[in-house]
Coordinates of C-alpha atoms in Angstrom, one line a residue:
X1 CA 20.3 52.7 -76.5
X2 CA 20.5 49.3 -74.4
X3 CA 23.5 47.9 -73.8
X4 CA 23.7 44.0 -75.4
X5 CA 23.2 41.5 -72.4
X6 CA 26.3 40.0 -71.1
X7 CA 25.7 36.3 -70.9
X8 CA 25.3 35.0 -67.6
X9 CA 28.1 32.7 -66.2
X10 CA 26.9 30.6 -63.0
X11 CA 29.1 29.1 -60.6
X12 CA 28.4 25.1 -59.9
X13 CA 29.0 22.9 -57.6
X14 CA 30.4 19.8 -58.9
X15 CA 29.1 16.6 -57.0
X16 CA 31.7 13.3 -55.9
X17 CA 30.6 10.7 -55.0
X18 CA 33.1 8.1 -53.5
X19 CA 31.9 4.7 -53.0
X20 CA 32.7 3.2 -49.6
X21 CA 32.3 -0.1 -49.1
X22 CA 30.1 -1.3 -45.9
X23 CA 31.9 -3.2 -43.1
X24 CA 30.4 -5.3 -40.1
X25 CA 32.2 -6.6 -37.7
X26 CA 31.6 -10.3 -39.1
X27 CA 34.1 -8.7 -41.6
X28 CA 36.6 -7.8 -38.7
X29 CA 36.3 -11.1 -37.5
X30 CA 37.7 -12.6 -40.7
X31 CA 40.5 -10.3 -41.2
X32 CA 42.9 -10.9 -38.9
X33 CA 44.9 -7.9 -39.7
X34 CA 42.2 -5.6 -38.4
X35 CA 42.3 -7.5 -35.5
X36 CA 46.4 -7.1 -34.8
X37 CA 45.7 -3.4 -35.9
X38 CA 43.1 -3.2 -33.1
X39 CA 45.2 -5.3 -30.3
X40 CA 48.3 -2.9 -31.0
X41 CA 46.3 0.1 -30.9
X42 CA 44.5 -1.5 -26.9
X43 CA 48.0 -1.6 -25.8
X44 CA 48.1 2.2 -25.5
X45 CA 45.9 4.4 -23.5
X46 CA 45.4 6.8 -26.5
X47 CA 47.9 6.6 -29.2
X48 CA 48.0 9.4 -32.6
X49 CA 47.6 7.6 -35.7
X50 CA 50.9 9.0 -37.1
X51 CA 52.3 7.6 -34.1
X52 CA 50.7 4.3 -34.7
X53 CA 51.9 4.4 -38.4
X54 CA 55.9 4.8 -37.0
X55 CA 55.3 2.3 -34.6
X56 CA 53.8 -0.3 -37.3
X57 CA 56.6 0.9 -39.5
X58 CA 59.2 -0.4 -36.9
X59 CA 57.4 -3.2 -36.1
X60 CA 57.8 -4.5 -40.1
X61 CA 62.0 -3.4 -39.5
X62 CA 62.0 -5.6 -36.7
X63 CA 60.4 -8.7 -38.5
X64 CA 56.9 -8.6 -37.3
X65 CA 55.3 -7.5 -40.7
X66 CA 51.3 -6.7 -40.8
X67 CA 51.7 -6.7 -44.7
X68 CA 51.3 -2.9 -44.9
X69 CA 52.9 -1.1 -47.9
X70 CA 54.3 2.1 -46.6
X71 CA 55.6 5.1 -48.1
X72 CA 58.3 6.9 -46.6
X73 CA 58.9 11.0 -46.9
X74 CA 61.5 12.2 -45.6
X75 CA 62.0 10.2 -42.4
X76 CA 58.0 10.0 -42.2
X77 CA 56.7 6.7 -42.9
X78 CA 53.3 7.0 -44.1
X79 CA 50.8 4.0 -45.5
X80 CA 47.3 5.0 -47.1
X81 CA 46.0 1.0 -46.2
X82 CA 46.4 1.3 -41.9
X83 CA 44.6 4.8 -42.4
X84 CA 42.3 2.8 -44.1
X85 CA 41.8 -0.2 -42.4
X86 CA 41.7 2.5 -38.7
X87 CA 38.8 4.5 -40.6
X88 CA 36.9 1.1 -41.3
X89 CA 37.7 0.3 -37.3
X90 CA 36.8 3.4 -36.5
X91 CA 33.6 3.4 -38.8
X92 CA 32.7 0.4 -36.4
X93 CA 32.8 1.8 -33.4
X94 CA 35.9 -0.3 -32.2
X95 CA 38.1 2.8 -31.9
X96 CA 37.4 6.2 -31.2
X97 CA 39.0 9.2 -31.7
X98 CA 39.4 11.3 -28.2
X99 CA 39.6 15.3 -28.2
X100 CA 43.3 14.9 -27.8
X101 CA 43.2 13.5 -31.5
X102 CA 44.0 10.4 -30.7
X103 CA 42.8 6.7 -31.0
X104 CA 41.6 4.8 -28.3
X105 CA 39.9 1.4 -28.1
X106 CA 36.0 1.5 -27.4
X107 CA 34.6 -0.7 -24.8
X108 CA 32.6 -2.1 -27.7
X109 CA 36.7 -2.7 -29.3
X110 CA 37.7 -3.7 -25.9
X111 CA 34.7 -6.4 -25.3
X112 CA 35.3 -7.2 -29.5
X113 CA 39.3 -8.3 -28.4
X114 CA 38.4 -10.2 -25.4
X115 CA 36.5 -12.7 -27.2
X116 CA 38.7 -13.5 -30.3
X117 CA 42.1 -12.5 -28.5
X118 CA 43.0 -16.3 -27.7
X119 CA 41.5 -17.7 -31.6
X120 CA 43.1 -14.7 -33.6
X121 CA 46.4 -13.6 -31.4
X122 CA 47.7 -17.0 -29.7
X123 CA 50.6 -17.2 -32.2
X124 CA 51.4 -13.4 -32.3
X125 CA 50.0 -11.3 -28.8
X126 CA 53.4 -12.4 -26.9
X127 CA 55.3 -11.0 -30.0
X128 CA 53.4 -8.1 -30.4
X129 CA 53.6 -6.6 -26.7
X130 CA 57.3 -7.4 -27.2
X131 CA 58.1 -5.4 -29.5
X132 CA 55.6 -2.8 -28.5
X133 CA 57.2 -2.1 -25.1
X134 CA 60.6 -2.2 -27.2
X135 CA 59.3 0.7 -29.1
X136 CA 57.3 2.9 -27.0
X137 CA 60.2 5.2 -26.0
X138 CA 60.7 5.4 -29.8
X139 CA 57.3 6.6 -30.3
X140 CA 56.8 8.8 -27.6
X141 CA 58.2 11.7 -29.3
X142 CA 56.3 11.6 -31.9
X143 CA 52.8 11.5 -30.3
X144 CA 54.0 14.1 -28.0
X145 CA 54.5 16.2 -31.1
X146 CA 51.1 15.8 -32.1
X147 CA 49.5 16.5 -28.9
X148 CA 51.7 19.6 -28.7
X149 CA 50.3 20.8 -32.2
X150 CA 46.6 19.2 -31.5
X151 CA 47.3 21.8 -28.0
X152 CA 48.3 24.7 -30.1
X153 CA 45.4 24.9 -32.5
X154 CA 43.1 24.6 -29.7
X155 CA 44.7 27.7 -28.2
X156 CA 44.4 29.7 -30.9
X157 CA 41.2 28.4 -31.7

């Protein structure tokens, strides 16, 4: 006698699909946000994003506000719209992302602020670099940490 045939169960893949909207830099130019996002970002060799989210964080404490909404978790301020608007900046070529893990501004970015620093940041690049170099030191710790961590996967890697 044959035994009766077990069905067969197969394993699929299920496929996302996320929509994405396309950027250009004609949209860059006409968000000024991105802009200040970028400028904050060029005043820092290389700077980790969850260093640049603190440092944003503090900024809006100190009155400069971007307009980001953040979420904070346990001491850890976190906001889904800069990682958001740094992927689309990123997406563009403006910053790059260095093996240390952390952002720096292309020469594309760089050549991209020199020609709308003085029409988008006259009101606000004096108050930015302000309180930048007023936070640094309160940042450095943190994008040490990451560096550290980036380091210690590489090692064991």
């Amino acid at each position: 006698m044959s035994k009766p045939q077990q069905p067969q169960t197969s394993k699929s893949k299920e496929l996302k699909i996320v929509t994405r909207h396309v950027v250009s830099l004609s949209d860059v130019e006409k968000n000024p946000r991105l802009i200040k996002l970028l400028y904050i970002t060029s005043q820092f060799k290389d700077i980790s994003e969850k260093a640049l989210i603190h440092l944003l964080y503090y900024m809006r404490q100190n009155g400069y506000d971007l307009g980001y909404n953040f979420v904070v978790i346990g001491q850890t301020p976190t906001s889904k719209d800069v990682s958001s608007d740094l992927s689309v900046l990123k997406y563009l070529g403006l910053l790059e992302v260095n093996e240390k893990k952390k952002l720096s501004v292309s020469s594309l970015g760089r050549e991209f602020l020199g020609k709308h620093l003085e029409t988008s940041l006259k009101n606000d690049k004096e108050a930015i670099e302000k309180l930048v170099n007023e936070l640094k030191t309160r940042i450095a710790p943190i994008d040490t940490e990451v560096e550290i961590k980036v380091k210690r996967r590489a090692s064991k890697a």
